[in-house]
Amino acid sequence: MPSPSSTLVRPPPIDPSRSAIENVLELTPLTAVAPDIFTNTRPLWHPPGARGIYGGAVIAQCLSAAQSTIPPPSPSNNHALFFIHSMHCYFVLAGDASIPILYHVERVRDGKSFMTRTVQARQRGKCIFTTTLSFVREGSGGVRTVDHGWGMPAGAMEGLLGAEKLGNRKGDEDKEDWKDEEEERKEENGEEARGPFVSRRLGIENMLKRILAIPTTDSSLAIQTKRTRQWIKARGKISSTAGIQAHLSALAYMSDSYFIGTVSRVHNLWRFGGPKTSQQSPTSSSSTAINLPKPHPMAAVEAADNASTTEHRPSVGMMVSLDHTIYFHRPRECRADEWMFAEMESPWAGDGRGLVTQRIWNREGKLLATCVQEGLVRLKQDDADNQGAERQTQPLTKPTLKVLEIGAGTGGTAAGVLRDLKTRFGERLYSEYTRTDISAGFFVAAKESKDPIEQGFEGESYDLIIASNVLHATSSISSTLRNVRDLNPQGRLFLQEISCTSKFLNYIMGILPGWWLGEEDGRPNEPYISVERWDEDLRATGFSGADSVVYDDSQPYHIAIGTHCPVFDEISPEKLSAFQLYLQNLKSAGVLWVSRSAQVECTDPGYRSVLGIARTIRSELMLEFATLEVDTVDSRALEALCGVFTKFQRRFKGSDQDPDWEFALFEETVQIPRCHWAPISRPPRVISEKSVPGILETETFELLQTLRWVQSRPIPLSKDQVEVKPRAVGLNFKVNSLCT
């Protein structure tokens, strides 16, 4: 489900008269902020397992934003019509699908034959994507021109006939390959599978074999002659009112579909799957075993590309786009809602990068566009393959490893473990993985210890037991460890536990009765224990002790900010850098900043700086940063804090209005700011002498109802002074309405 903050404004209902890709690429102009700034109207798609958003969406929306600034045909420009002919893009940072994107368009040049635009896509005040676009006036080349184009490959139409036949059949076993990326993602999540475009991927064509009609022995030469092919088109019909620009934006959107992935296909690399993957779930006689993760839909395509390959195939460690270029050849003949044929090849790869070219034809065989993309293509190295080596040491010697996870909860630990318990070729290093959550009858419940063997678990049957932040939640650590030991006397125990030296957590969790279960077990203040105590109890219960200890951070494991003085009043460069780093890592999380009074009965103006900082963070970084001002630090302030925090957590639930971001506790009442229209008590006095300059000012600071015109005689200029005559002045919209 998209994040509530993934768009700057609430998305309107889907327009059924428009195609799916038109709705996906819709932009909202932010003319109230500044001209030529746009934002995504609807949430952006985040590919499963990808580092950021789908690159084609940003490319297409940048094109749409730039096209919006191109003047339409009119008598003033001799009815000239300009079309995009090239765009050169660079992916700077990974995008975040949970927050909106702002598209800043700069009108670089408006000429008679060419117009140039640059567009920056920004998130949190940083440029994540930049592109330069060039538009050409239709017919500017004259009547006599040179004209040629690369022809559509032979046999392409056979794939189209197969695709159309497949698209008209229901229940076809091969229809899995008919789905597009959005359909595959939604199907995995149990949602309705209706993506903005469809594609029919064809097999890899080796041009050298086809031209020479002989097999090749040089594998490197064969890679350079391989072609990946697919038929693509937008789903539904693009509305006639959208014009040719909508078809060009849709083509740009689809041009990034498995583009850099061509490198992995022609090199026989595993990117989405691996050999010998099984769809069967492990079984367990003692508990319900988990189902293995569903393989990515492209895993089947990878396997089919080189089904005869018997050699070990390396896996892709990282693959992201670096740049993307599109040359549009025939804008008027582009119909993105009709079938288009795309062929891709990789002329070069090396030094962790790969280069791919793509040609796109329409159904009539006319070349519509040529695309070039360079991307990062890094293989899993030995160091990367050894991640999770502690977990892999034992399964490498025992491929039938049986794993039990205690207190699995939401499955966060299991996801990482299952990823590490695989070889570089995707083969499982375990035969059975059993998950069970802690309950009233598992191991130790409250102050009663139960034997797991009596509960149906098979003794001495597990090779590896994983417990993540669960064993301390019992009344007796030693009793719990003995029960664990009965299940794997010859195996290993992987523990992940809290080791906090600060006591702030006690104030938060201390209201829960389970926090005090270990009071009689030598844990009177908190249930978790030190590493030294774990080592002692492990040895006492038959384990070898804490053989390997790794901390996730250095002490004190948290940041505490005091309230004895304004934080930003005289902040040091080191603390400011730490605060900026904290904001960069927030992503979609929210912050409620508690401070002393700044707006109501302020006693120290230094506390007002946090208001400006919070407003700037919300405006420029799009972060959910709220403030609460308190006039006292006592139980009343704590009660108010709990209420405000609850309201802050519900900021996007069932509300059509923007949430409140500023709160102030004053005299036991939480106040929120509201603006009210206030009439001007008297209209601004008319200037009597037109020859004397006038200044519009407020008689009382920040009170618009005290606006007045004040006349002043010109000030004589000295020899080193100049007079500046303003041609345009920025006004607050309220001031503007009052002046008119």
XYZ file of C-alpha atoms in Angstrom:
740
model
C 0.000 0.000 0.000
C 1.455 3.420 -0.960
C 2.606 5.688 1.824
C 0.131 8.476 2.707
C 2.949 10.969 2.111
C 3.933 9.637 -1.335
C 2.130 12.568 -2.986
C 2.175 16.241 -2.083
C -1.583 16.585 -2.618
C -4.345 14.033 -2.228
C -4.598 12.070 -5.517
C -7.848 12.616 -7.429
C -9.969 9.626 -8.483
C -8.737 7.608 -11.438
C -10.039 9.068 -14.705
C -11.690 6.158 -16.584
C -11.618 8.103 -19.853
C -7.838 8.020 -19.840
C -5.487 5.075 -20.208
C -3.698 3.583 -17.225
C -0.346 5.040 -18.227
C -1.856 8.537 -18.526
C -3.117 8.288 -14.946
C 0.226 6.956 -13.727
C 2.212 9.790 -15.339
C -0.153 12.613 -14.372
C 1.579 15.691 -12.931
C 0.302 18.488 -10.695
C 1.695 21.986 -11.351
C 2.721 23.860 -8.198
C 2.091 27.356 -9.505
C 1.382 28.582 -5.967
C 4.983 27.720 -5.055
C 6.781 28.826 -8.198
C 6.349 28.598 -11.971
C 7.579 25.513 -13.813
C 7.556 23.265 -10.735
C 5.537 20.036 -10.862
C 4.958 17.016 -8.633
C 3.663 13.501 -9.130
C -0.114 13.361 -8.777
C -0.218 9.684 -7.892
C 2.122 7.360 -5.928
C 5.116 6.068 -7.846
C 5.724 2.396 -8.374
C 8.519 0.792 -6.328
C 9.861 -2.384 -8.006
C 10.034 -5.369 -5.625
C 13.542 -5.736 -4.244
C 14.805 -2.614 -6.038
C 16.827 0.168 -4.395
C 14.485 2.910 -5.544
C 11.610 3.813 -7.817
C 11.162 2.635 -11.405
C 13.486 4.790 -13.497
C 11.089 4.921 -16.441
C 8.532 6.766 -14.302
C 10.963 9.596 -13.489
C 12.161 9.770 -17.107
C 8.607 10.025 -18.429
C 7.439 12.551 -15.832
C 10.468 14.757 -16.494
C 9.545 14.664 -20.185
C 5.921 15.524 -19.382
C 7.017 18.419 -17.165
C 9.316 19.804 -19.877
C 6.629 19.424 -22.549
C 4.281 21.491 -20.379
C 6.628 24.482 -20.748
C 6.825 24.333 -24.565
C 4.596 27.054 -26.078
C 1.713 25.682 -28.165
C 1.258 26.744 -31.799
C 0.049 30.333 -32.004
C 0.226 33.317 -34.338
C 3.087 34.726 -32.254
C 5.340 31.769 -33.178
C 3.957 31.230 -36.693
C 1.974 28.217 -35.477
C 5.207 26.282 -34.924
C 4.868 22.871 -33.295
C 7.839 21.574 -31.304
C 8.471 17.873 -30.544
C 11.054 16.218 -28.322
C 13.942 14.779 -30.343
C 16.470 13.867 -27.619
C 16.832 13.663 -23.863
C 19.973 12.835 -21.893
C 19.374 11.651 -18.330
C 21.501 10.875 -15.284
C 20.380 8.942 -12.217
C 22.087 10.731 -9.314
C 20.553 9.199 -6.172
C 18.135 6.373 -5.468
C 14.564 7.652 -5.342
C 12.192 6.999 -2.463
C 8.687 5.909 -3.484
C 7.269 6.830 -0.076
C 7.669 10.605 -0.581
C 6.717 12.922 -3.466
C 9.068 14.153 -6.179
C 9.377 17.794 -7.197
C 10.251 18.438 -10.849
C 12.031 21.778 -11.421
C 12.035 22.847 -15.091
C 14.474 25.457 -16.367
C 13.784 27.132 -19.697
C 17.338 27.236 -21.028
C 16.638 28.475 -24.562
C 13.696 29.201 -26.848
C 14.951 29.442 -30.432
C 13.252 29.426 -33.806
C 14.191 25.808 -34.567
C 15.183 24.354 -31.206
C 14.110 24.755 -27.597
C 16.119 23.434 -24.652
C 14.965 22.485 -21.179
C 16.638 21.000 -18.137
C 14.642 19.190 -15.472
C 15.773 18.210 -11.995
C 13.823 15.668 -9.958
C 14.265 16.463 -6.273
C 13.473 14.697 -3.004
C 14.334 16.029 0.462
C 15.978 19.021 -1.166
C 18.457 16.880 -3.128
C 18.639 16.176 -6.839
C 17.984 12.482 -7.502
C 17.714 12.737 -11.299
C 18.630 15.326 -13.923
C 17.993 15.497 -17.654
C 18.545 17.866 -20.561
C 15.904 17.817 -23.279
C 15.962 19.297 -26.779
C 12.823 20.043 -28.782
C 12.831 20.636 -32.531
C 10.329 22.568 -34.625
C 8.419 20.269 -36.936
C 9.505 20.701 -40.523
C 12.562 22.788 -39.641
C 14.761 20.544 -41.823
C 13.181 21.806 -45.020
C 11.572 19.922 -47.899
C 14.674 18.089 -49.088
C 16.307 15.981 -46.335
C 18.395 12.842 -45.917
C 16.268 9.962 -44.713
C 17.154 6.434 -43.632
C 16.458 4.152 -40.687
C 17.426 0.774 -39.296
C 14.936 -1.830 -40.446
C 12.984 -4.115 -38.153
C 14.726 -7.498 -37.697
C 13.444 -10.439 -39.668
C 11.146 -12.707 -37.712
C 9.920 -9.965 -35.392
C 6.385 -10.119 -36.784
C 6.207 -13.815 -35.956
C 6.649 -12.897 -32.316
C 3.879 -10.313 -32.637
C 1.481 -12.832 -34.123
C 2.287 -15.184 -31.272
C 1.800 -12.398 -28.752
C -1.577 -11.377 -30.179
C -2.691 -14.988 -30.284
C -1.569 -15.433 -26.697
C -3.265 -12.210 -25.614
C -6.587 -13.394 -27.060
C -6.480 -16.783 -25.367
C -7.573 -17.483 -21.836
C -5.980 -20.051 -19.593
C -2.875 -20.380 -21.727
C -0.087 -22.036 -19.764
C 2.484 -19.591 -21.148
C 0.547 -16.500 -20.136
C 2.947 -15.895 -17.224
C 5.374 -14.394 -19.737
C 2.616 -12.053 -20.933
C 2.539 -10.068 -17.697
C 4.257 -6.783 -17.152
C 6.272 -5.649 -14.136
C 3.345 -4.022 -12.363
C 1.164 -7.108 -12.831
C 3.870 -9.358 -11.428
C 4.326 -7.160 -8.367
C 0.597 -6.947 -7.653
C 0.081 -10.656 -8.166
C 2.780 -11.397 -5.582
C 1.026 -9.061 -3.108
C -2.421 -10.487 -3.772
C -3.626 -7.282 -5.478
C -5.495 -6.841 -8.723
C -2.959 -7.260 -11.495
C -3.475 -4.340 -13.912
C -0.278 -2.576 -14.884
C 0.083 0.484 -17.157
C 1.692 -1.468 -20.007
C 2.118 -5.020 -21.232
C 5.114 -6.745 -22.756
C 5.834 -9.999 -24.537
C 9.458 -10.996 -24.002
C 10.933 -13.188 -26.722
C 13.934 -15.470 -26.628
C 17.518 -14.289 -27.091
C 18.614 -14.039 -30.740
C 22.261 -14.626 -31.705
C 22.891 -12.499 -34.787
C 26.218 -14.184 -35.635
C 24.626 -17.595 -35.784
C 21.790 -16.265 -37.912
C 24.055 -14.425 -40.354
C 26.756 -17.101 -40.723
C 24.432 -20.057 -40.137
C 27.193 -21.714 -38.088
C 27.693 -22.170 -34.348
C 30.209 -19.888 -32.657
C 32.968 -21.020 -30.342
C 34.180 -17.632 -29.108
C 31.922 -16.976 -26.107
C 32.931 -13.303 -25.795
C 32.123 -12.703 -29.467
C 28.789 -14.469 -29.054
C 27.838 -12.128 -26.201
C 28.346 -9.082 -28.413
C 26.061 -10.534 -31.066
C 23.199 -11.497 -28.756
C 19.923 -9.572 -28.921
C 17.096 -9.515 -26.393
C 13.694 -8.681 -27.836
C 10.197 -7.849 -26.694
C 6.880 -6.454 -27.905
C 5.492 -3.665 -25.704
C 2.490 -1.348 -25.661
C 0.514 0.766 -23.218
C -2.564 -0.868 -21.785
C -5.839 0.456 -23.168
C -6.135 3.455 -25.479
C -4.425 6.778 -24.857
C -7.056 9.516 -25.031
C -7.123 11.719 -28.115
C -7.144 14.868 -25.980
C -3.733 13.954 -24.532
C -2.084 14.422 -27.906
C 1.156 13.059 -29.286
C 3.001 14.176 -26.149
C 1.245 11.474 -24.107
C 2.435 8.780 -26.554
C 6.012 10.080 -26.361
C 5.930 10.099 -22.542
C 4.531 6.557 -22.551
C 7.338 5.409 -24.864
C 9.876 6.984 -22.498
C 8.219 5.159 -19.574
C 8.478 1.771 -21.297
C 12.018 2.325 -22.626
C 13.482 1.466 -19.205
C 11.755 -1.922 -19.048
C 14.495 -4.524 -18.361
C 16.945 -2.261 -20.233
C 20.173 -2.656 -18.260
C 19.027 -6.203 -17.470
C 20.131 -7.087 -21.008
C 23.685 -7.398 -19.672
C 22.677 -10.093 -17.202
C 20.704 -12.016 -19.834
C 23.424 -12.107 -22.500
C 26.035 -13.064 -19.871
C 23.901 -15.874 -18.381
C 23.870 -14.227 -14.945
C 21.505 -15.052 -12.155
C 19.686 -11.891 -11.136
C 16.220 -12.942 -9.951
C 16.603 -16.636 -9.245
C 19.040 -19.531 -9.213
C 19.403 -23.154 -10.264
C 17.600 -25.969 -8.538
C 15.152 -23.741 -6.682
C 12.262 -25.665 -5.237
C 8.680 -24.546 -4.755
C 7.940 -27.144 -2.113
C 7.666 -26.130 1.506
C 9.742 -27.921 4.132
C 7.821 -30.147 6.450
C 8.075 -30.547 10.169
C 6.527 -33.034 12.563
C 6.859 -30.699 15.548
C 5.572 -27.395 14.180
C 4.303 -25.706 11.063
C 7.205 -25.050 8.720
C 7.416 -21.891 6.624
C 6.829 -21.706 2.888
C 9.793 -20.781 0.771
C 9.689 -17.309 -0.818
C 7.996 -17.244 -4.204
C 10.638 -16.814 -6.918
C 10.660 -13.651 -8.993
C 8.673 -14.051 -12.255
C 11.809 -13.274 -14.283
C 13.568 -16.281 -12.741
C 11.766 -18.533 -15.199
C 12.876 -16.317 -18.090
C 16.484 -16.512 -16.896
C 16.316 -20.289 -16.717
C 14.762 -20.533 -20.189
C 17.389 -18.244 -21.751
C 20.162 -20.770 -21.138
C 18.515 -24.009 -20.185
C 21.403 -25.986 -21.665
C 24.069 -24.177 -19.656
C 25.740 -26.646 -17.307
C 28.563 -24.456 -16.009
C 28.248 -22.471 -12.797
C 26.713 -19.083 -13.467
C 27.618 -16.082 -11.265
C 24.962 -13.906 -9.661
C 24.361 -10.176 -9.898
C 25.201 -8.362 -6.678
C 24.045 -4.893 -7.761
C 22.503 -3.601 -10.972
C 21.306 0.004 -11.263
C 21.040 2.526 -14.084
C 23.584 5.355 -14.273
C 22.375 7.251 -17.332
C 19.705 6.974 -20.007
C 19.478 8.600 -23.432
C 16.549 8.569 -25.857
C 16.564 9.824 -29.455
C 13.034 10.249 -30.793
C 12.992 9.833 -34.586
C 9.340 9.917 -35.690
C 7.204 11.639 -33.033
C 4.063 11.862 -35.164
C 4.151 8.142 -35.947
C 4.537 7.087 -32.310
C 1.462 5.251 -31.034
C 2.417 3.875 -27.641
C -0.953 2.145 -27.217
C -0.188 -0.032 -30.255
C 2.382 -2.817 -30.389
C 6.014 -1.678 -30.645
C 9.016 -3.951 -31.118
C 12.152 -3.362 -29.002
C 15.530 -5.014 -29.577
C 18.436 -4.583 -27.151
C 22.119 -5.469 -27.322
C 25.200 -4.860 -25.203
C 28.274 -3.752 -27.171
C 30.493 -3.503 -24.077
C 30.753 -4.383 -20.380
C 33.648 -4.017 -17.972
C 34.936 -2.420 -14.773
C 31.631 -3.024 -13.031
C 29.562 -1.277 -15.723
C 27.631 -2.301 -18.789
C 26.411 -0.475 -21.905
C 23.159 -1.333 -23.668
C 21.562 0.057 -26.825
C 17.908 -0.304 -27.766
C 15.944 0.290 -30.950
C 12.152 0.611 -30.944
C 10.004 0.177 -34.068
C 6.291 0.562 -34.658
C 4.245 -2.230 -36.124
C 4.830 -0.944 -39.653
C 8.595 -1.368 -39.193
C 9.498 2.320 -38.877
C 12.219 3.167 -36.372
C 10.634 5.316 -33.660
C 13.451 5.724 -31.151
C 17.008 4.734 -30.307
C 18.013 4.440 -26.651
C 21.351 4.079 -24.886
C 21.863 3.222 -21.231
C 24.891 2.618 -19.055
C 24.452 0.946 -15.722
C 26.260 -0.405 -12.726
C 26.646 -4.193 -13.087
C 28.500 -5.688 -10.151
C 28.743 -9.391 -9.501
C 28.642 -10.958 -6.078
C 32.262 -11.093 -4.977
C 33.843 -13.502 -2.542
C 33.462 -10.981 0.287
C 29.794 -10.489 -0.508
C 29.253 -14.217 -0.840
C 30.668 -14.677 2.656
C 28.113 -12.391 4.292
C 26.488 -14.370 7.025
C 29.545 -16.629 7.234
C 28.774 -17.426 10.845
C 25.458 -18.867 9.718
C 26.969 -20.674 6.729
C 29.872 -22.399 8.490
C 27.779 -25.292 9.703
C 25.432 -25.787 6.728
C 28.365 -26.039 4.333
C 29.390 -29.188 6.169
C 25.819 -30.413 6.608
C 23.547 -29.584 3.661
C 20.532 -31.187 5.427
C 20.578 -28.539 8.148
C 17.444 -28.336 10.319
C 16.763 -24.849 11.663
C 14.369 -23.750 14.408
C 13.569 -20.059 14.962
C 12.075 -19.156 18.345
C 9.920 -16.058 18.581
C 9.745 -15.472 14.836
C 7.256 -12.608 15.150
C 6.779 -10.786 11.845
C 9.546 -12.688 10.072
C 12.192 -9.940 9.956
C 14.948 -12.240 11.206
C 13.884 -15.109 8.955
C 14.200 -12.938 5.841
C 17.890 -12.272 6.506
C 18.681 -15.826 7.575
C 17.037 -17.379 4.517
C 18.986 -15.015 2.302
C 22.284 -16.064 3.879
C 21.499 -19.770 3.914
C 22.019 -20.024 0.152
C 25.022 -20.636 -2.052
C 26.116 -18.142 -4.668
C 24.121 -20.220 -7.153
C 20.888 -19.973 -5.174
C 20.950 -23.488 -3.716
C 19.452 -23.953 -0.256
C 21.793 -24.876 2.577
C 19.086 -26.358 4.771
C 16.464 -29.055 4.540
C 13.954 -27.656 7.017
C 13.262 -24.227 8.516
C 10.692 -24.140 11.310
C 9.313 -20.924 12.746
C 7.418 -20.665 16.009
C 6.386 -17.683 18.059
C 6.646 -17.469 21.829
C 3.362 -18.223 23.562
C 1.951 -19.152 26.947
C 2.991 -22.774 26.460
C 6.366 -22.396 24.752
C 9.531 -22.958 26.763
C 8.947 -20.773 29.814
C 5.602 -19.106 30.342
C 5.506 -16.570 33.168
C 7.044 -18.386 36.158
C 6.347 -21.906 34.939
C 8.882 -23.909 32.935
C 7.683 -26.575 30.507
C 9.713 -29.197 28.724
C 9.605 -28.624 24.928
C 9.785 -32.391 24.378
C 6.437 -32.731 26.176
C 5.005 -30.128 23.814
C 5.728 -32.249 20.723
C 9.177 -31.029 19.731
C 11.613 -33.760 18.776
C 14.644 -33.815 21.066
C 18.158 -33.463 19.695
C 16.739 -32.818 16.227
C 17.826 -29.278 15.360
C 21.240 -28.273 14.102
C 20.745 -24.525 14.496
C 18.395 -22.626 16.806
C 17.857 -18.909 16.290
C 16.365 -16.695 19.001
C 16.001 -12.978 18.349
C 15.164 -10.864 21.425
C 13.007 -13.545 22.992
C 14.918 -15.637 25.532
C 15.216 -12.770 28.017
C 11.394 -12.511 28.157
C 11.192 -15.454 30.563
C 11.289 -15.869 34.324
C 14.438 -18.034 34.321
C 17.243 -17.661 31.791
C 18.988 -20.859 32.854
C 15.812 -22.933 32.663
C 15.078 -21.606 29.200
C 18.610 -22.332 27.991
C 18.377 -25.930 29.266
C 15.211 -26.461 27.232
C 16.960 -25.040 24.170
C 19.928 -27.290 24.831
C 17.692 -30.383 24.820
C 16.749 -29.623 21.207
C 20.277 -29.248 19.813
C 22.964 -30.708 22.102
C 25.420 -30.935 19.184
C 24.228 -27.890 17.279
C 24.573 -24.139 17.592
C 22.569 -21.343 19.168
C 22.389 -17.945 17.480
C 21.252 -15.240 19.933
C 20.250 -11.672 19.185
C 19.609 -9.785 22.423
C 19.343 -6.294 23.878
C 22.462 -5.014 25.621
C 21.519 -1.483 26.605
C 23.482 0.348 29.297
C 21.109 3.325 29.553
C 17.976 3.177 31.676
C 15.601 5.210 29.524
C 14.090 2.006 28.135
C 12.966 1.027 31.650
C 10.696 4.076 31.850
C 9.029 3.121 28.585
C 8.653 -0.626 29.105
C 8.395 -0.672 32.891
C 4.602 -0.341 32.858
C 4.331 -3.815 31.306
C 4.120 -6.695 33.800
C 6.306 -8.906 31.601
C 9.186 -6.489 32.125
C 9.602 -7.769 35.688
C 9.459 -11.533 35.038
C 13.133 -11.965 35.883
C 13.014 -10.210 39.265
C 13.615 -13.480 41.133
C 16.265 -14.490 38.578
C 18.723 -11.759 39.512
C 17.230 -9.250 37.066
C 15.372 -6.789 39.320
C 15.627 -3.698 37.088
C 15.223 -5.033 33.554
C 14.826 -8.455 31.890
C 17.870 -8.276 29.634
C 21.318 -9.128 30.885
C 24.928 -8.335 30.060
C 27.149 -10.359 27.740
C 29.110 -11.574 30.754
C 25.925 -12.920 32.340
C 24.942 -14.636 29.073
C 28.345 -16.310 28.872
C 28.033 -17.491 32.462
C 24.512 -18.925 32.029
C 25.372 -20.545 28.703
C 28.309 -22.417 30.233
C 26.208 -23.440 33.227
C 23.583 -25.042 30.963
C 25.972 -27.077 28.795
C 26.846 -24.633 26.034
C 30.419 -23.642 25.260
C 29.639 -20.025 26.173
C 29.419 -16.852 24.145
C 31.909 -17.930 21.480
C 31.414 -14.846 19.290
C 29.990 -11.479 20.299
C 29.181 -8.650 17.874
C 27.644 -5.281 18.812
C 25.549 -3.304 16.348
C 26.853 0.028 17.657
C 29.050 1.599 20.289
C 27.793 2.733 23.672
C 25.522 4.330 24.743
C 23.583 3.071 21.669
C 21.311 6.153 21.569
C 21.371 9.938 21.353
C 20.008 12.015 24.237
C 19.227 15.697 23.822
C 18.776 17.788 26.968
C 16.213 20.563 27.500
C 18.250 22.849 29.767
C 19.081 25.214 26.886
C 18.061 25.800 23.239
C 19.640 23.094 21.103
C 20.183 25.258 18.019
C 21.150 28.448 19.855
C 24.891 27.788 19.831
C 25.090 24.392 18.173
C 28.557 23.131 17.298
C 29.453 22.031 13.740
C 29.793 18.437 14.945
C 26.315 18.362 16.482
C 24.818 20.074 13.439
C 26.395 17.460 11.155
C 25.021 14.694 13.392
C 21.557 16.268 13.223
C 21.746 16.531 9.415
C 22.814 12.882 9.183
C 19.887 11.951 11.425
C 17.489 13.718 9.045
C 19.004 11.981 6.020
C 18.323 8.576 7.567
C 14.726 9.335 8.554
C 13.196 8.337 5.205
C 9.432 7.957 5.806
C 9.538 8.145 9.626
C 8.148 11.085 11.585
C 9.674 13.253 14.323
C 7.936 14.940 17.262
C 10.373 17.509 18.696
C 9.694 18.622 22.270
C 10.995 22.033 23.293
C 10.373 24.908 25.687
C 7.802 27.603 24.913
C 8.550 29.538 21.749
C 5.242 31.001 20.511
C 3.145 31.356 23.671
C 4.667 33.273 26.596
C 8.197 32.727 25.282
C 10.854 33.356 27.934
C 13.907 32.487 25.844
C 13.893 33.496 22.133
C 16.543 30.858 21.475
C 13.848 28.203 21.466
C 12.121 29.858 18.489
C 14.885 28.696 16.149
C 13.501 25.166 16.183
C 10.257 26.477 14.626
C 12.090 27.852 11.608
C 14.137 24.690 11.319
C 11.032 22.471 11.540
C 9.161 24.506 8.925
C 12.145 24.433 6.597
C 12.523 20.667 7.036
C 8.852 20.111 6.197
C 8.976 22.436 3.211
C 12.302 21.514 1.628
C 12.959 17.932 2.775
C 9.306 16.779 2.817
C 9.848 15.196 6.236
C 7.108 14.848 8.837
C 8.656 17.018 11.533
C 6.288 18.278 14.260
C 7.005 20.396 17.358
C 5.542 20.492 20.848
C 6.298 23.413 23.159
C 5.866 22.891 26.905
C 5.835 25.550 29.592
C 6.551 23.059 32.384
C 8.408 19.781 32.768
C 6.192 17.717 35.058
C 3.425 15.132 34.989
C 1.118 17.541 33.145
C 3.649 17.933 30.368
C 4.069 14.153 30.167
C 0.309 13.676 29.884
C 0.128 16.330 27.170
C 3.046 14.721 25.358
C 1.242 11.365 25.254
C -1.879 12.995 23.823
C -0.003 14.945 21.182
C 2.064 11.893 20.247
C -1.127 9.859 19.761
C -2.539 12.571 17.510
C 0.750 12.751 15.622
C 0.651 9.005 14.938
C -2.838 9.374 13.425
C -1.861 12.258 11.184
C -2.864 10.521 7.938
C -5.820 8.411 9.015
C -9.164 9.479 7.581
C -8.399 13.197 7.257
C -8.931 15.358 4.187
C -6.890 18.205 5.663
C -3.212 18.633 6.275
C -2.193 17.428 9.752
C -1.181 19.762 12.561
C 2.551 20.180 12.865
C 2.870 22.669 15.741
C 1.565 22.277 19.303
C 2.088 24.382 22.422
C 1.236 23.458 26.038
C 0.220 26.564 27.967
C -1.584 26.577 31.322
C -2.459 22.863 31.068
C -4.025 23.286 27.622
C -2.527 22.106 24.333
C -2.935 24.856 21.763
C -2.603 24.695 17.986
C -2.066 27.629 15.593
C -4.917 28.801 13.391
C -5.098 31.670 10.915
C -8.259 33.806 10.770
C -9.257 36.447 8.262
C -9.063 39.885 9.875
C -10.609 42.967 8.240
C -8.527 46.103 7.864
C -9.789 48.620 10.387
C -9.202 51.444 7.951
C -8.208 51.330 4.278
C -4.679 52.331 3.360
C -4.480 56.109 3.042
C -4.360 57.303 -0.534
C -1.172 59.074 -1.503
C -1.951 62.705 -2.084
C 1.147 63.692 -4.011
C 1.836 61.369 -6.943
C 5.302 62.824 -7.419
C 6.359 61.702 -3.967
C 7.228 57.968 -3.698
C 5.173 55.842 -1.306
C 5.991 52.793 0.754
C 3.432 50.182 1.802
C 4.157 49.092 5.364
C 2.425 47.800 8.484
C 1.986 50.142 11.381
C 2.221 47.190 13.764
C 4.712 44.424 12.953
C 3.123 41.279 11.397
C -0.441 42.698 11.552
C -1.778 42.955 8.015
C -4.831 44.940 9.148
C -2.521 47.896 9.927
C -1.292 48.259 6.340
C -0.727 51.862 5.287
C 0.977 53.961 2.654
C 3.777 56.145 3.911
C 5.249 58.927 1.776
C 8.847 59.928 1.980
C 10.925 62.445 0.091
C 13.685 61.081 -2.167
C 17.018 60.701 -0.440
C 19.886 62.452 -2.227
C 22.434 59.976 -3.514
C 26.111 60.280 -2.770
C 28.812 59.635 -5.351
C 29.244 55.976 -4.354
C 25.496 55.127 -4.380
C 23.157 54.010 -7.167
C 19.379 54.008 -7.444
C 17.695 50.726 -8.392
C 14.258 50.772 -9.994
C 12.461 47.476 -9.283
C 10.500 45.948 -12.129
C 8.941 43.088 -10.180
C 8.437 42.450 -6.485
C 7.357 39.252 -4.741
C 4.302 39.701 -2.527
C 2.529 37.510 -0.047
C -0.789 36.433 -1.544
C -2.682 38.148 1.300
C -0.835 41.418 0.724
C -1.512 41.096 -2.983
C -5.247 40.686 -2.426
C -5.320 43.696 -0.112
C -3.428 45.866 -2.547
C -5.762 45.074 -5.427
